[in-house]
PDB file of C-alpha atoms in Angstrom:
ATOM      1  CA  MET A   1     -21.597-133.191-131.483  1.00  0.00           C
ATOM      2  CA  ALA A   2     -21.130-135.068-128.013  1.00  0.00           C
ATOM      3  CA  ARG A   3     -17.535-136.027-127.850  1.00  0.00           C
ATOM      4  CA  THR A   4     -15.343-136.505-124.473  1.00  0.00           C
ATOM      5  CA  THR A   5     -12.064-134.725-125.067  1.00  0.00           C
ATOM      6  CA  VAL A   6      -8.662-135.228-123.514  1.00  0.00           C
ATOM      7  CA  LYS A   7      -5.467-132.653-123.687  1.00  0.00           C
ATOM      8  CA  VAL A   8      -1.957-134.146-123.106  1.00  0.00           C
ATOM      9  CA  LYS A   9       1.428-131.987-123.528  1.00  0.00           C
ATOM     10  CA  TYR A  10       4.098-134.190-125.119  1.00  0.00           C
ATOM     11  CA  SER A  11       7.745-133.228-125.188  1.00  0.00           C
ATOM     12  CA  SER A  12       8.579-135.023-128.476  1.00  0.00           C
ATOM     13  CA  PHE A  13       7.307-134.996-131.824  1.00  0.00           C
ATOM     14  CA  ASP A  14       9.321-137.502-133.423  1.00  0.00           C
ATOM     15  CA  GLY A  15       7.747-140.948-133.403  1.00  0.00           C
ATOM     16  CA  LEU A  16       4.749-140.305-131.594  1.00  0.00           C
ATOM     17  CA  GLN A  17       2.081-140.653-134.727  1.00  0.00           C
ATOM     18  CA  ASN A  18       3.838-143.981-134.938  1.00  0.00           C
ATOM     19  CA  LYS A  19       3.146-144.999-131.515  1.00  0.00           C
ATOM     20  CA  ILE A  20      -0.688-143.772-131.584  1.00  0.00           C
ATOM     21  CA  SER A  21      -1.099-145.471-134.548  1.00  0.00           C
ATOM     22  CA  ALA A  22       0.438-149.014-133.120  1.00  0.00           C
ATOM     23  CA  LEU A  23      -1.554-148.681-130.530  1.00  0.00           C
ATOM     24  CA  LEU A  24      -4.741-148.136-132.119  1.00  0.00           C
ATOM     25  CA  SER A  25      -4.283-151.009-134.401  1.00  0.00           C
ATOM     26  CA  SER A  26      -3.423-153.533-131.863  1.00  0.00           C
ATOM     27  CA  LYS A  27      -6.774-152.595-130.176  1.00  0.00           C
ATOM     28  CA  GLY A  28      -8.746-153.179-133.515  1.00  0.00           C
ATOM     29  CA  TYR A  29      -9.323-149.386-134.641  1.00  0.00           C
ATOM     30  CA  LYS A  30      -9.175-148.670-138.571  1.00  0.00           C
ATOM     31  CA  ASN A  31      -7.927-145.270-139.815  1.00  0.00           C
ATOM     32  CA  ILE A  32     -10.799-143.558-141.696  1.00  0.00           C
ATOM     33  CA  ASN A  33     -12.046-140.547-143.294  1.00  0.00           C
ATOM     34  CA  GLU A  34     -15.999-140.141-141.885  1.00  0.00           C
ATOM     35  CA  ASN A  35     -17.899-137.025-142.229  1.00  0.00           C
ATOM     36  CA  ASN A  36     -14.640-135.435-143.692  1.00  0.00           C
ATOM     37  CA  GLU A  37     -13.018-136.053-140.104  1.00  0.00           C
ATOM     38  CA  ASP A  38      -9.923-138.176-139.935  1.00  0.00           C
ATOM     39  CA  VAL A  39     -10.648-140.712-136.973  1.00  0.00           C
ATOM     40  CA  TRP A  40     -10.088-143.863-135.916  1.00  0.00           C
ATOM     41  CA  LYS A  41     -13.155-146.269-135.760  1.00  0.00           C
ATOM     42  CA  ASN A  42     -13.704-149.635-134.256  1.00  0.00           C
ATOM     43  CA  GLY A  43     -16.440-151.996-134.676  1.00  0.00           C
ATOM     44  CA  MET A  44     -19.646-151.615-137.071  1.00  0.00           C
ATOM     45  CA  GLY A  45     -22.496-151.156-134.602  1.00  0.00           C
ATOM     46  CA  PHE A  46     -24.047-154.307-134.936  1.00  0.00           C
ATOM     47  CA  LEU A  47     -23.596-156.123-131.712  1.00  0.00           C
ATOM     48  CA  THR A  48     -22.018-153.448-129.867  1.00  0.00           C
ATOM     49  CA  ALA A  49     -21.463-149.249-130.550  1.00  0.00           C
ATOM     50  CA  MET A  50     -19.397-148.194-132.761  1.00  0.00           C
ATOM     51  CA  LYS A  51     -16.427-146.628-130.949  1.00  0.00           C
ATOM     52  CA  TYR A  52     -14.567-143.686-132.320  1.00  0.00           C
ATOM     53  CA  ILE A  53     -10.974-142.019-131.527  1.00  0.00           C
ATOM     54  CA  LYS A  54     -10.034-138.365-133.022  1.00  0.00           C
ATOM     55  CA  ILE A  55      -6.381-137.440-132.451  1.00  0.00           C
ATOM     56  CA  GLU A  56      -5.255-133.969-133.339  1.00  0.00           C
ATOM     57  CA  PHE A  57      -2.181-131.989-133.074  1.00  0.00           C
ATOM     58  CA  ALA A  58      -2.583-128.541-131.409  1.00  0.00           C
ATOM     59  CA  GLU A  59       0.022-125.752-130.642  1.00  0.00           C
ATOM     60  CA  ASN A  60       2.518-125.669-127.827  1.00  0.00           C
ATOM     61  CA  ASN A  61       3.239-129.438-128.040  1.00  0.00           C
ATOM     62  CA  THR A  62      -0.349-130.210-127.070  1.00  0.00           C
ATOM     63  CA  LEU A  63      -2.157-133.709-128.344  1.00  0.00           C
ATOM     64  CA  VAL A  64      -6.183-133.524-128.654  1.00  0.00           C
ATOM     65  CA  ILE A  65      -7.724-136.816-128.117  1.00  0.00           C
ATOM     66  CA  SER A  66     -11.297-137.078-128.736  1.00  0.00           C
ATOM     67  CA  GLY A  67     -13.381-140.208-127.939  1.00  0.00           C
ATOM     68  CA  TRP A  68     -17.053-141.069-128.522  1.00  0.00           C
ATOM     69  CA  CYS A  69     -19.800-143.786-129.108  1.00  0.00           C
ATOM     70  CA  ARG A  70     -22.400-144.152-132.071  1.00  0.00           C
ATOM     71  CA  ALA A  71     -25.291-146.476-131.954  1.00  0.00           C
ATOM     72  CA  MET A  72     -26.264-147.813-135.649  1.00  0.00           C
ATOM     73  CA  ALA A  73     -29.119-145.446-135.754  1.00  0.00           C
ATOM     74  CA  GLY A  74     -28.157-142.743-133.081  1.00  0.00           C
ATOM     75  CA  GLY A  75     -25.893-140.057-132.564  1.00  0.00           C
ATOM     76  CA  GLU A  76     -22.687-139.372-131.165  1.00  0.00           C
ATOM     77  CA  MET A  77     -22.449-140.039-127.411  1.00  0.00           C
ATOM     78  CA  ASP A  78     -19.785-138.753-125.107  1.00  0.00           C
ATOM     79  CA  LEU A  79     -18.558-141.256-122.817  1.00  0.00           C
ATOM     80  CA  ASN A  80     -20.329-140.569-119.629  1.00  0.00           C
ATOM     81  CA  GLY A  81     -23.242-141.921-118.345  1.00  0.00           C
ATOM     82  CA  VAL A  82     -24.515-145.290-118.060  1.00  0.00           C
ATOM     83  CA  VAL A  83     -26.164-145.942-121.530  1.00  0.00           C
ATOM     84  CA  GLY A  84     -23.624-148.016-123.141  1.00  0.00           C
ATOM     85  CA  ALA A  85     -21.733-147.873-120.604  1.00  0.00           C
ATOM     86  CA  LEU A  86     -19.252-150.785-121.896  1.00  0.00           C
ATOM     87  CA  PRO A  87     -18.041-149.460-125.183  1.00  0.00           C
ATOM     88  CA  LYS A  88     -17.558-146.435-123.467  1.00  0.00           C
ATOM     89  CA  LYS A  89     -15.371-147.579-120.375  1.00  0.00           C
ATOM     90  CA  GLN A  90     -13.777-149.703-123.422  1.00  0.00           C
ATOM     91  CA  VAL A  91     -12.618-145.957-125.814  1.00  0.00           C
ATOM     92  CA  MET A  92     -11.977-144.675-122.392  1.00  0.00           C
ATOM     93  CA  ASN A  93      -9.146-147.439-121.263  1.00  0.00           C
ATOM     94  CA  VAL A  94      -7.718-146.674-124.599  1.00  0.00           C
ATOM     95  CA  ILE A  95      -7.479-142.919-124.344  1.00  0.00           C
ATOM     96  CA  LYS A  96      -6.169-143.760-120.841  1.00  0.00           C
ATOM     97  CA  GLU A  97      -3.433-146.014-122.607  1.00  0.00           C
ATOM     98  CA  LEU A  98      -3.004-143.113-125.386  1.00  0.00           C
ATOM     99  CA  GLN A  99      -2.496-140.681-122.748  1.00  0.00           C
ATOM    100  CA  ALA A 100       0.282-142.915-121.008  1.00  0.00           C
ATOM    101  CA  ILE A 101       2.751-143.214-123.987  1.00  0.00           C
ATOM    102  CA  VAL A 102       2.685-139.676-124.927  1.00  0.00           C
ATOM    103  CA  LYS A 103       3.577-138.685-121.764  1.00  0.00           C
TER     104      LYS A 103
END
């Protein structure tokens, strides 16, 4: 799996899931189950790559945010490189916003 992963420490779990859900929903992401994973997905892949974000709560008050893009007929792409640069940048910007609300 080619994914970009960011780990962020949080101080309080109270209301954090609601903040994350509200932000992702406002950006057009929908919470779905795909390949037995609970992920947030944006787009259908016809005009642009499908964008994904996965949120995981780990030990020691750590939030693990994974982001990737996928073309309609392709596999996962991490958020580095120039292929699919615009959707990759969009996912990275959402990850930065998530980091800001968590801290």
